[in-house]
Tab-separated table of C-alpha atoms in Angstrom:
chain	number	residue	atom	x	y	z
A	1	ALA	CA	-20.818	-0.080	-12.610
A	2	VAL	CA	-21.479	1.359	-9.189
A	3	VAL	CA	-19.951	-0.302	-6.158
A	4	SER	CA	-21.630	0.462	-2.881
A	5	THR	CA	-19.320	0.393	0.092
A	6	GLN	CA	-20.284	-0.047	3.684
A	7	ARG	CA	-18.259	1.004	6.667
A	8	TYR	CA	-16.772	-2.099	8.277
A	9	ARG	CA	-15.461	-1.937	11.820
A	10	GLY	CA	-11.737	-1.262	11.761
A	11	GLN	CA	-11.560	-0.875	7.975
A	12	ARG	CA	-10.714	2.421	6.319
A	13	PRO	CA	-12.070	2.630	2.781
A	14	ARG	CA	-10.055	5.075	0.718
A	15	SER	CA	-11.425	7.873	-1.401
A	16	GLY	CA	-11.521	7.763	-5.194
A	17	ARG	CA	-8.375	9.888	-5.308
A	18	THR	CA	-6.233	6.802	-4.793
A	19	ARG	CA	-7.496	4.825	-7.716
A	20	ARG	CA	-5.317	1.792	-7.142
A	21	THR	CA	-7.243	0.773	-4.022
A	22	PHE	CA	-9.993	-0.453	-6.374
A	23	LEU	CA	-8.810	-2.375	-9.381
A	24	ALA	CA	-10.492	-4.978	-11.618
A	25	GLY	CA	-13.136	-5.935	-9.054
A	26	LEU	CA	-10.698	-6.015	-6.135
A	27	ILE	CA	-10.594	-3.511	-3.286
A	28	VAL	CA	-7.849	-3.238	-0.682
A	29	THR	CA	-8.648	-1.673	2.705
A	30	CYS	CA	-6.553	-0.816	5.749
A	31	SER	CA	-7.260	-1.758	9.333
A	32	LYS	CA	-6.435	-0.654	12.849
A	33	ASP	CA	-6.055	-4.323	13.838
A	34	THR	CA	-2.665	-4.567	12.012
A	35	THR	CA	-4.144	-6.264	8.944
A	36	PHE	CA	-5.300	-5.269	5.497
A	37	ARG	CA	-8.023	-6.910	3.485
A	38	VAL	CA	-8.558	-7.643	-0.189
A	39	TRP	CA	-12.245	-7.728	-1.129
A	40	ASP	CA	-13.158	-9.620	-4.295
A	41	PHE	CA	-16.275	-8.404	-6.136
A	42	ARG	CA	-15.536	-10.174	-9.431
A	43	THR	CA	-18.186	-12.863	-8.890
A	44	SER	CA	-21.658	-12.933	-7.362
A	45	ILE	CA	-20.200	-14.591	-4.247
A	46	HIS	CA	-18.051	-11.854	-2.729
A	47	SER	CA	-15.063	-12.888	-0.689
A	48	VAL	CA	-12.586	-11.187	1.595
A	49	ASN	CA	-9.035	-12.240	2.426
A	50	VAL	CA	-7.294	-10.939	5.534
A	51	TYR	CA	-3.528	-10.448	5.423
A	52	GLN	CA	-1.216	-10.097	8.407
A	53	GLY	CA	2.354	-8.907	8.579
A	54	HIS	CA	2.409	-5.528	10.303
A	55	THR	CA	2.678	-4.985	14.063
A	56	ALA	CA	0.699	-1.706	14.248
A	57	PRO	CA	-2.345	-0.290	12.406
A	58	VAL	CA	-2.095	-0.420	8.612
A	59	THR	CA	-2.601	3.137	7.359
A	60	CYS	CA	-2.381	2.723	3.578
A	61	ALA	CA	-2.378	0.053	0.896
A	62	VAL	CA	-2.366	0.262	-2.907
A	63	PHE	CA	-2.101	-2.061	-5.891
A	64	THR	CA	0.816	-1.674	-8.285
A	65	ASN	CA	-0.197	-0.685	-11.795
A	66	HIS	CA	0.224	-4.241	-13.128
A	67	ASN	CA	-2.069	-5.710	-10.434
A	68	ASP	CA	0.563	-8.209	-9.338
A	69	SER	CA	1.565	-6.601	-6.032
A	70	ILE	CA	0.168	-4.660	-3.094
A	71	VAL	CA	2.215	-2.111	-1.175
A	72	SER	CA	1.124	-1.469	2.429
A	73	GLY	CA	2.287	1.100	4.976
A	74	SER	CA	1.851	1.072	8.725
A	75	ASP	CA	2.288	2.877	12.014
A	76	ASP	CA	4.974	0.237	12.732
A	77	CYS	CA	7.299	2.358	10.529
A	78	THR	CA	7.412	-0.171	7.707
A	79	VAL	CA	6.300	-0.411	4.099
A	80	LYS	CA	5.802	-3.943	2.811
A	81	VAL	CA	5.509	-5.207	-0.757
A	82	TRP	CA	3.311	-8.279	-1.274
A	83	ASP	CA	2.993	-10.580	-4.286
A	84	ILE	CA	-0.766	-10.883	-4.779
A	85	ARG	CA	-0.378	-14.532	-5.889
A	86	ASN	CA	1.436	-15.519	-2.671
A	87	MET	CA	0.540	-13.312	0.274
A	88	ARG	CA	2.073	-15.495	3.017
A	89	ALA	CA	5.056	-13.196	3.495
A	90	PRO	CA	6.106	-9.860	2.020
A	91	ILE	CA	8.506	-9.755	-0.932
A	92	SER	CA	10.340	-6.889	0.728
A	93	THR	CA	10.149	-4.714	3.818
A	94	ILE	CA	11.263	-1.091	3.919
A	95	GLN	CA	12.149	0.137	7.403
A	96	CYS	CA	11.354	3.829	7.934
A	97	ASP	CA	12.134	6.099	10.864
A	98	ALA	CA	8.537	7.343	11.218
A	99	SER	CA	4.987	6.066	10.799
A	100	VAL	CA	3.892	5.675	7.194
A	101	ASN	CA	0.575	7.347	6.354
A	102	LYS	CA	0.653	7.207	2.550
A	103	VAL	CA	2.404	5.408	-0.277
A	104	SER	CA	2.235	6.029	-3.998
A	105	ILE	CA	3.440	3.886	-6.886
A	106	SER	CA	4.751	5.337	-10.149
A	107	GLU	CA	2.807	4.434	-13.266
A	108	ASP	CA	5.906	3.673	-15.314
A	109	SER	CA	7.578	0.289	-15.672
A	110	HIS	CA	9.946	1.015	-12.759
A	111	HIS	CA	7.183	0.782	-10.099
A	112	THR	CA	8.915	3.330	-7.886
A	113	ILE	CA	7.450	3.557	-4.380
A	114	ALA	CA	7.166	7.119	-3.045
A	115	ILE	CA	6.828	7.520	0.733
A	116	PRO	CA	6.111	11.078	1.952
A	117	PHE	CA	7.037	12.087	5.502
A	118	ASP	CA	6.030	14.952	7.788
A	119	ASN	CA	9.381	16.707	7.246
A	120	ARG	CA	8.277	17.396	3.633
A	121	HIS	CA	10.706	14.871	2.215
A	122	VAL	CA	9.731	11.997	-0.040
A	123	ARG	CA	11.844	8.843	-0.124
A	124	LEU	CA	11.878	6.689	-3.243
A	125	TYR	CA	12.371	2.907	-3.295
A	126	ASP	CA	11.998	0.126	-5.823
A	127	LEU	CA	9.736	-2.904	-5.242
A	128	GLN	CA	12.666	-4.889	-3.838
A	129	GLY	CA	13.064	-2.273	-1.099
A	130	THR	CA	16.232	-0.697	-2.498
A	131	TYR	CA	16.590	2.983	-1.614
A	132	LEU	CA	16.725	5.145	-4.752
A	133	ALA	CA	16.582	8.809	-3.734
A	134	ARG	CA	15.158	11.487	-1.473
A	135	LEU	CA	13.140	14.477	-2.640
A	136	PRO	CA	13.857	17.332	-2.352
A	137	ARG	CA	17.498	16.618	-2.741
A	138	ARG	CA	19.918	18.419	-0.498
A	139	SER	CA	21.237	21.547	-2.152
A	140	GLN	CA	24.754	21.274	-3.498
A	141	PRO	CA	27.276	24.000	-2.432
């Protein structure tokens, strides 16, 4: 099936490289207006839901591999995890010390969130927002 996408004002459709932005007829897009949207193409009547929770432009958003959560990152220096069945408030919020431009989710059962930063470090968290590790690790003497 081919999905045609149009450019919507303020929305940033992601390339096919981040495959979890399009999953099972749902597409998640980021917005400069501090929101992200979930587009539903599963029926002939297409719908869009707008979600708020960030205080600066949303720069990235992806589905987890079990389709039950969305992870969003923002220029407000936060990453938020949302339960797709109840999007009123995030499940967890990860406070970062810089803007977040990309997030990735591991494909294993641990659902590790990887957040890369400009200093070439990647911080790892679980879906509850618990800090797990930093890559590369500091060298041991």
